[in-house]
Short mmCIF file of C-alpha atoms and ligand atoms in Angstrom, two decimals:
data_model
loop_
_atom_site.label_atom_id
_atom_site.label_comp_id
_atom_site.label_asym_id
_atom_site.label_seq_id
_atom_site.Cartn_x
_atom_site.Cartn_y
_atom_site.Cartn_z
CA MET A 279 40.45 14.10 -3.68
CA SER A 280 40.73 13.98 -7.21
CA PHE A 281 38.09 16.39 -9.02
CA ASP A 282 36.72 13.05 -10.40
CA SER A 283 35.92 12.31 -6.99
CA ALA A 284 34.87 15.35 -6.16
CA ARG A 285 32.70 15.75 -8.23
CA GLN A 286 31.33 12.04 -7.26
CA VAL A 287 29.74 13.08 -4.03
CA GLU A 288 29.09 16.47 -5.40
CA ALA A 289 27.43 14.38 -7.30
CA LEU A 290 26.12 12.38 -3.89
CA ASN A 291 25.02 15.23 -2.42
CA GLN A 292 22.91 16.17 -4.42
CA ASN A 293 21.34 13.31 -4.79
CA LEU A 294 20.79 13.08 -1.22
CA ALA A 295 19.57 16.78 -1.51
CA GLU A 296 16.71 16.26 -3.77
CA LEU A 297 14.56 14.77 -1.52
CA SER A 298 14.52 16.47 1.46
CA GLY A 299 10.34 15.64 2.03
CA ASP A 300 9.46 16.40 -0.39
CA ILE A 301 7.38 13.42 -0.36
CA ASN A 302 3.68 12.16 0.48
CA VAL A 303 3.28 8.88 2.95
CA SER A 304 0.31 7.27 3.66
CA PHE A 305 0.63 3.68 5.84
CA GLU A 306 -1.45 0.40 5.62
CA PHE A 307 -1.80 -1.97 9.33
CA PHE A 308 -3.67 -4.75 9.73
CA PRO A 309 -5.57 -6.49 12.75
CA PRO A 310 -3.36 -8.66 15.38
CA THR A 311 -4.76 -11.17 16.77
CA THR A 312 -2.42 -10.90 19.54
CA GLU A 313 -2.07 -9.06 22.86
CA SER A 314 2.05 -8.70 22.53
CA MET A 315 0.28 -8.33 18.34
CA GLU A 316 -2.20 -5.48 19.57
CA GLN A 317 1.34 -3.17 21.57
CA THR A 318 3.84 -3.35 18.27
CA LEU A 319 0.66 -2.70 15.84
CA TRP A 320 0.31 0.70 18.60
CA ASN A 321 4.28 1.43 19.18
CA SER A 322 4.03 1.19 15.43
CA ILE A 323 0.92 3.83 15.23
CA GLU A 324 2.04 6.10 17.67
CA ARG A 325 5.54 6.40 15.78
CA LEU A 326 4.53 6.12 13.04
CA SER A 327 2.07 8.91 13.17
CA LYS A 328 4.67 12.25 13.86
CA LEU A 329 5.56 11.42 10.38
CA GLN A 330 2.02 12.97 9.94
CA PRO A 331 1.29 10.90 6.98
CA LYS A 332 -1.53 12.01 4.85
CA PHE A 333 -4.23 8.94 5.66
CA VAL A 334 -3.14 5.51 7.44
CA SER A 335 -5.41 2.08 6.43
CA VAL A 336 -5.74 -0.39 8.20
CA THR A 337 -6.52 -4.00 6.23
CA TYR A 338 -10.20 -6.08 6.64
CA GLY A 339 -9.33 -10.26 6.02
CA ALA A 340 -12.35 -10.85 3.20
CA ASN A 341 -14.02 -14.32 4.72
CA SER A 342 -12.69 -13.70 7.73
CA GLY A 343 -14.95 -12.47 9.87
CA THR A 344 -12.53 -9.73 11.32
CA ARG A 345 -14.03 -6.60 10.98
CA ASP A 346 -15.32 -5.39 13.85
CA ARG A 347 -11.71 -5.31 14.63
CA THR A 348 -11.16 -3.13 11.55
CA HIS A 349 -14.09 -1.19 12.93
CA SER A 350 -12.50 -0.77 16.42
CA ILE A 351 -8.52 -0.50 15.15
CA ILE A 352 -10.40 2.45 12.67
CA LYS A 353 -11.58 4.66 15.55
CA ASP A 354 -9.44 3.95 18.28
CA ILE A 355 -7.12 5.33 15.52
CA LYS A 356 -8.80 8.44 15.18
CA GLU A 357 -8.95 9.41 18.99
CA ARG A 358 -5.88 8.17 19.67
CA THR A 359 -3.65 10.46 17.29
CA GLY A 360 -6.10 12.29 14.92
CA LEU A 361 -4.54 10.86 11.78
CA VAL A 362 -7.85 10.07 9.03
CA ALA A 363 -8.11 6.61 9.13
CA ALA A 364 -9.40 4.08 6.52
CA PRO A 365 -10.75 1.16 6.87
CA HIS A 366 -10.67 -1.53 3.88
CA LEU A 367 -13.46 -2.88 2.70
CA THR A 368 -14.09 -5.86 1.25
CA CYS A 369 -17.53 -7.35 -1.05
CA VAL A 370 -16.78 -10.79 -1.77
CA ASP A 371 -18.43 -11.60 1.60
CA ALA A 372 -21.39 -9.07 2.03
CA THR A 373 -25.08 -8.36 0.41
CA PRO A 374 -25.58 -4.80 -0.83
CA ASP A 375 -27.77 -4.32 2.01
CA GLU A 376 -25.10 -5.30 4.90
CA LEU A 377 -22.27 -2.73 3.15
CA ARG A 378 -24.26 -0.02 2.61
CA ALA A 379 -25.47 -0.86 6.85
CA ILE A 380 -21.49 -0.44 7.42
CA ALA A 381 -20.84 1.79 5.27
CA LYS A 382 -23.93 3.98 7.32
CA ASP A 383 -22.43 3.31 10.02
CA TYR A 384 -18.45 4.86 9.16
CA TRP A 385 -20.15 7.99 8.07
CA ASP A 386 -21.86 8.25 10.73
CA ASN A 387 -18.77 7.80 13.09
CA GLY A 388 -17.23 9.83 11.31
CA ILE A 389 -14.78 8.06 8.86
CA ARG A 390 -14.58 9.89 5.24
CA ASN A 391 -12.28 7.21 3.62
CA ILE A 392 -12.27 3.89 2.98
CA VAL A 393 -9.71 1.72 0.66
CA ALA A 394 -12.73 -0.30 -1.41
CA LEU A 395 -12.06 -4.29 -2.28
CA ARG A 396 -13.73 -7.34 -4.17
CA GLY A 397 -11.48 -9.61 -1.68
CA ASP A 398 -9.74 -12.97 -3.08
CA LEU A 399 -13.02 -15.49 -3.48
CA PRO A 400 -12.49 -18.70 -1.02
CA PRO A 401 -11.59 -21.76 -2.73
CA GLY A 402 -13.99 -23.11 -5.43
CA ALA A 403 -16.00 -20.39 -5.59
CA ASP A 404 -18.11 -18.93 -8.50
CA LYS A 405 -18.44 -15.84 -10.53
CA PRO A 406 -17.98 -13.13 -7.18
CA ALA A 407 -22.22 -10.90 -6.76
CA MET A 408 -19.63 -8.21 -6.93
CA TYR A 409 -16.94 -6.53 -8.23
CA ALA A 410 -14.40 -3.74 -6.46
CA ASP A 411 -16.52 -0.90 -9.52
CA GLY A 412 -19.99 -2.03 -8.20
CA LEU A 413 -18.90 -1.80 -4.46
CA VAL A 414 -17.40 1.98 -5.15
CA SER A 415 -20.70 2.70 -6.99
CA LEU A 416 -22.50 1.15 -3.97
CA LEU A 417 -20.21 3.60 -1.26
CA LYS A 418 -20.83 6.80 -3.19
CA SER A 419 -24.30 6.07 -3.17
CA VAL A 420 -24.13 6.27 0.77
CA ALA A 421 -22.24 8.78 0.90
CA ASP A 422 -19.39 11.14 -0.63
CA PHE A 423 -16.98 9.21 0.65
CA ASP A 424 -13.23 9.45 -0.25
CA ILE A 425 -12.38 6.21 -1.98
CA SER A 426 -9.10 4.54 -2.81
CA VAL A 427 -8.98 1.02 -4.92
CA ALA A 428 -6.49 -1.24 -5.91
CA ALA A 429 -4.93 -1.73 -9.12
CA TYR A 430 -2.48 -4.20 -10.39
CA PRO A 431 0.53 -3.26 -12.25
CA GLU A 432 2.04 -6.76 -12.41
CA VAL A 433 -1.74 -7.53 -13.54
CA HIS A 434 -4.27 -8.97 -11.14
CA PRO A 435 -3.68 -12.87 -11.21
CA GLU A 436 -7.69 -14.10 -12.46
CA ALA A 437 -7.68 -11.09 -14.66
CA LYS A 438 -8.48 -12.35 -18.35
CA SER A 439 -5.65 -9.71 -20.33
CA ALA A 440 -3.71 -7.35 -18.61
CA GLN A 441 -6.39 -4.69 -20.75
CA ALA A 442 -9.17 -5.58 -18.73
CA ASP A 443 -7.87 -5.91 -16.09
CA LEU A 444 -6.98 -1.39 -16.99
CA LEU A 445 -10.62 -1.61 -18.30
CA HIS A 446 -11.69 -2.97 -14.87
CA LEU A 447 -9.10 -0.28 -12.88
CA LYS A 448 -10.95 2.57 -15.01
CA ARG A 449 -14.24 1.43 -14.71
CA LYS A 450 -13.40 2.02 -10.77
CA ILE A 451 -11.79 5.42 -11.17
CA ASP A 452 -14.69 6.22 -13.46
CA ASN A 453 -17.47 5.33 -11.07
CA GLY A 454 -15.95 7.89 -8.39
CA ALA A 455 -12.75 6.63 -6.38
CA ASN A 456 -10.16 9.21 -6.06
CA ARG A 457 -6.72 7.39 -6.74
CA ALA A 458 -5.92 3.50 -6.60
CA ILE A 459 -3.11 2.16 -4.27
CA THR A 460 -0.86 -0.48 -6.03
CA GLN A 461 -0.18 -3.94 -5.33
CA PHE A 462 3.39 -4.07 -3.84
CA PHE A 463 6.25 -4.34 -6.73
CA PHE A 464 10.07 -3.77 -7.49
CA ASP A 465 9.93 -4.07 -10.89
CA VAL A 466 9.80 -0.24 -11.60
CA GLU A 467 9.41 -0.18 -15.12
CA SER A 468 6.25 -2.06 -14.66
CA TYR A 469 5.16 0.61 -12.61
CA LEU A 470 6.10 3.49 -14.71
CA ARG A 471 4.74 1.89 -17.98
CA PHE A 472 1.35 0.78 -15.59
CA ARG A 473 0.54 4.51 -14.85
CA ASP A 474 1.71 6.06 -18.73
CA ARG A 475 -1.37 3.17 -19.93
CA CYS A 476 -3.21 4.58 -16.98
CA ALA A 477 -2.64 7.67 -18.46
CA ALA A 478 -3.17 6.28 -22.23
CA ILE A 479 -7.10 5.19 -21.46
CA GLY A 480 -7.51 8.49 -19.54
CA ILE A 481 -7.51 7.32 -15.77
CA GLU A 482 -6.48 10.13 -13.82
CA ALA A 483 -6.30 10.08 -10.52
CA GLU A 484 -3.26 9.21 -8.94
CA ILE A 485 -1.83 5.71 -8.80
CA VAL A 486 -0.18 5.26 -6.02
CA PRO A 487 2.84 3.24 -5.94
CA GLY A 488 2.53 0.30 -2.92
CA ILE A 489 5.76 0.32 -1.24
CA LEU A 490 7.08 -2.82 0.67
CA PRO A 491 9.98 -2.89 2.87
CA VAL A 492 11.09 -6.27 2.66
CA SER A 493 12.33 -8.32 6.36
CA ASN A 494 11.63 -11.59 5.14
CA TYR A 495 12.92 -12.58 1.97
CA LYS A 496 11.94 -16.17 2.05
CA THR A 497 8.28 -15.15 3.16
CA LEU A 498 8.10 -12.17 -0.07
CA VAL A 499 8.76 -15.24 -2.22
CA LYS A 500 6.43 -17.30 -1.19
CA PHE A 501 4.35 -14.74 -0.75
CA ALA A 502 4.87 -13.26 -4.64
CA GLY A 503 4.19 -15.99 -6.60
CA PHE A 504 0.23 -16.02 -5.12
CA THR A 505 0.41 -12.16 -6.38
CA ASN A 506 1.72 -12.56 -9.90
CA VAL A 507 4.26 -9.73 -8.32
CA LYS A 508 8.41 -10.38 -10.98
CA ILE A 509 11.04 -10.46 -7.88
CA PRO A 510 13.96 -8.65 -10.12
CA GLN A 511 16.87 -10.74 -10.48
CA TRP A 512 18.60 -7.88 -8.88
CA LEU A 513 16.32 -8.25 -5.87
CA HIS A 514 17.90 -11.51 -5.36
CA GLN A 515 21.17 -11.21 -5.30
CA ARG A 516 21.17 -7.84 -2.60
CA PHE A 517 19.74 -10.66 -0.44
CA GLU A 518 21.38 -13.42 -2.41
CA GLY A 519 23.50 -15.49 1.08
CA ILE A 520 21.63 -13.08 4.25
CA ALA A 521 18.23 -15.24 3.58
CA ASP A 522 18.74 -16.36 7.05
CA ASP A 523 21.39 -13.55 8.63
CA ASP A 524 20.53 -11.14 11.04
CA GLN A 525 17.59 -9.80 11.33
CA THR A 526 19.61 -6.21 11.89
CA THR A 527 20.97 -6.75 8.76
CA ARG A 528 18.47 -7.90 6.81
CA ASN A 529 16.77 -5.26 7.32
CA LEU A 530 19.34 -2.73 6.19
CA VAL A 531 19.24 -4.07 3.00
CA GLY A 532 15.32 -4.21 2.95
CA ALA A 533 15.39 -0.31 4.18
CA SER A 534 17.80 0.32 1.38
CA VAL A 535 15.87 -1.77 -1.72
CA ALA A 536 12.91 0.61 -0.64
CA ILE A 537 14.76 3.60 -0.99
CA ASP A 538 16.11 2.97 -4.27
CA MET A 539 12.68 2.60 -5.72
CA VAL A 540 10.96 5.83 -3.45
CA ARG A 541 14.06 7.75 -5.22
CA VAL A 542 13.88 6.75 -8.59
CA LEU A 543 9.83 6.68 -8.52
CA SER A 544 9.94 10.99 -7.91
CA ARG A 545 12.52 11.22 -10.02
CA GLU A 546 9.85 10.44 -12.74
CA GLY A 547 6.93 13.01 -10.78
CA VAL A 548 5.42 10.22 -7.89
CA LYS A 549 4.54 12.56 -4.70
CA ASP A 550 2.72 10.27 -3.03
CA PHE A 551 3.91 6.18 -1.16
CA HIS A 552 1.64 3.84 0.53
CA PHE A 553 4.06 1.85 2.82
CA TYR A 554 3.11 -1.83 3.60
CA THR A 555 4.17 -1.61 7.03
CA LEU A 556 3.00 -5.36 8.25
CA ASN A 557 3.31 -3.33 11.88
CA ARG A 558 6.14 -2.21 12.36
CA SER A 559 7.50 0.90 12.46
CA GLU A 560 11.33 0.54 12.65
CA LEU A 561 12.04 0.09 8.82
CA THR A 562 9.34 2.49 7.37
CA TYR A 563 10.35 4.72 9.79
CA ALA A 564 14.06 4.74 8.62
CA ILE A 565 13.16 5.42 4.94
CA CYS A 566 10.66 8.25 5.41
CA HIS A 567 13.46 9.62 7.79
CA THR A 568 16.26 9.25 5.20
CA LEU A 569 13.80 9.65 2.31
CA GLY A 570 13.62 13.24 4.49
CA VAL A 571 9.71 12.63 6.41
CA ARG A 572 10.20 13.94 9.61
CA PRO A 573 7.95 14.86 12.11
CA LYS A 574 7.01 18.63 12.12
CA ALA A 575 7.22 20.26 15.01
C1 FAD B 253 -4.15 -1.84 -1.83
C2 FAD B 253 -4.73 -3.12 -1.77
C3 FAD B 253 -5.13 -3.21 -0.54
C4 FAD B 253 -5.66 -3.97 -0.50
N1 FAD B 253 -6.24 -4.52 1.25
C5 FAD B 253 -6.51 -5.83 1.38
C6 FAD B 253 -7.94 -5.87 2.68
O1 FAD B 253 -7.52 -5.67 3.46
N2 FAD B 253 -8.69 -7.12 2.79
C7 FAD B 253 -8.22 -8.57 0.98
O2 FAD B 253 -8.78 -9.40 1.75
N3 FAD B 253 -8.00 -8.43 0.31
C8 FAD B 253 -6.88 -7.31 0.13
N4 FAD B 253 -6.26 -6.81 -0.54
C9 FAD B 253 -6.56 -7.74 -1.83
C10 FAD B 253 -7.43 -8.38 -3.00
O3 FAD B 253 -8.64 -7.96 -2.08
C11 FAD B 253 -7.17 -9.29 -4.06
O4 FAD B 253 -6.21 -8.99 -5.07
C12 FAD B 253 -8.56 -9.36 -4.78
O5 FAD B 253 -8.80 -11.00 -5.47
C13 FAD B 253 -9.11 -8.12 -5.73
O6 FAD B 253 -9.62 -7.37 -5.19
P1 FAD B 253 -9.60 -6.03 -6.26
O7 FAD B 253 -10.72 -5.37 -5.55
O8 FAD B 253 -8.22 -5.79 -7.03
O9 FAD B 253 -10.63 -6.12 -6.94
P2 FAD B 253 -11.82 -5.91 -8.77
O10 FAD B 253 -11.61 -4.66 -9.09
O11 FAD B 253 -13.24 -6.19 -8.74
O12 FAD B 253 -10.92 -6.74 -8.86
C14 FAD B 253 -10.65 -8.71 -9.51
C15 FAD B 253 -10.72 -9.25 -10.15
O13 FAD B 253 -11.75 -9.98 -11.03
C16 FAD B 253 -11.70 -8.65 -12.58
N5 FAD B 253 -12.93 -8.21 -13.03
C17 FAD B 253 -12.94 -7.25 -11.77
N6 FAD B 253 -14.23 -6.55 -12.84
C18 FAD B 253 -14.89 -7.68 -13.38
C19 FAD B 253 -15.96 -7.67 -14.26
N7 FAD B 253 -16.84 -7.19 -14.51
N8 FAD B 253 -15.68 -9.05 -15.17
C20 FAD B 253 -15.04 -9.99 -14.94
N9 FAD B 253 -13.58 -9.49 -14.26
C21 FAD B 253 -13.52 -8.47 -13.38
C22 FAD B 253 -10.30 -7.92 -12.83
O14 FAD B 253 -9.74 -7.67 -13.28
C23 FAD B 253 -9.30 -8.67 -11.80
O15 FAD B 253 -8.97 -9.84 -11.98
C24 FAD B 253 -5.95 -5.71 -1.21
C25 FAD B 253 -4.92 -5.35 -2.01
C26 FAD B 253 -4.69 -4.16 -3.16
C27 FAD B 253 -3.69 -4.60 -4.05
#
């Protein structure tokens, strides 16, 4: 082996050793709609719980009337795994009195963590009665919850401007939120610039990157359009020619993208990562394993 290639191998080894479990992870799930999806969800929760996430969260479809399912999965997760489990709660589809009653019920059932969101407006809806900053205040008036809120490195699609969006985020933190979890993104620079802008206006809470392991590139492209998420050219190139390939090939490429992103971000000092698992464990587990997040004895 030449001197140069020996140095390259050494650099690679260092790169791999760099992240030996030095990161915290959290996982997001959604309520399943069929029995087989329910089975997949529980298999995933059981497998991923071994990685001792800081918390797991369960989404709630605003305007879908499925809050009870979110609640019952959260209770089951707590009972079956002992993990810290955080329900998502949206305010767009409930009155303040209903929200206070839900919050009290969560607190009385030992739920201390909530992901507080406004939720998407139904088509044609007017200005909402409450934004997420109001929900944070309402929750804090009920009890001292640990609250996560949403943040948008590439700007929320309805925001008047990037600066207005940032000020809204600051209000959520000032009202008592403990951290922000970002919309998924692939342009790492956007996240880093956003984090700098948060720091510059005095947001000290952690801006936890939301990582979406991509297993279906075609669906991603559609979804990214609605959510204002940029698909960089390098991502197109990674998936070019394999959109209809077998799942294993697509998963391997998706995992390598997420691993690269986490590596770069962690070199920039990011310690906490939130994974959008889409209720599947394979990709997220493999990514965490590679990054040194392993089951603890
Ligand atoms: C981590 C994460 C988890 C999510 N989980 C769910 C979920 O479980 N269920 C679900 O339905 N959706 C979920 N969403 C999507 C979210 O509900 C939508 O993006 C929604 O459109 C905005 O919610 P928000 O909490 O960010 O709203 P807000 O923070 O209220 O912001 C919404 C928009 O209004 C603007 N705004 C805020 N305050 C004001 C104000 N006072 N006046 C004028 N404009 C204002 C903001 O700039 C932004 O454009 C999630 C998003 C993320 C990033």
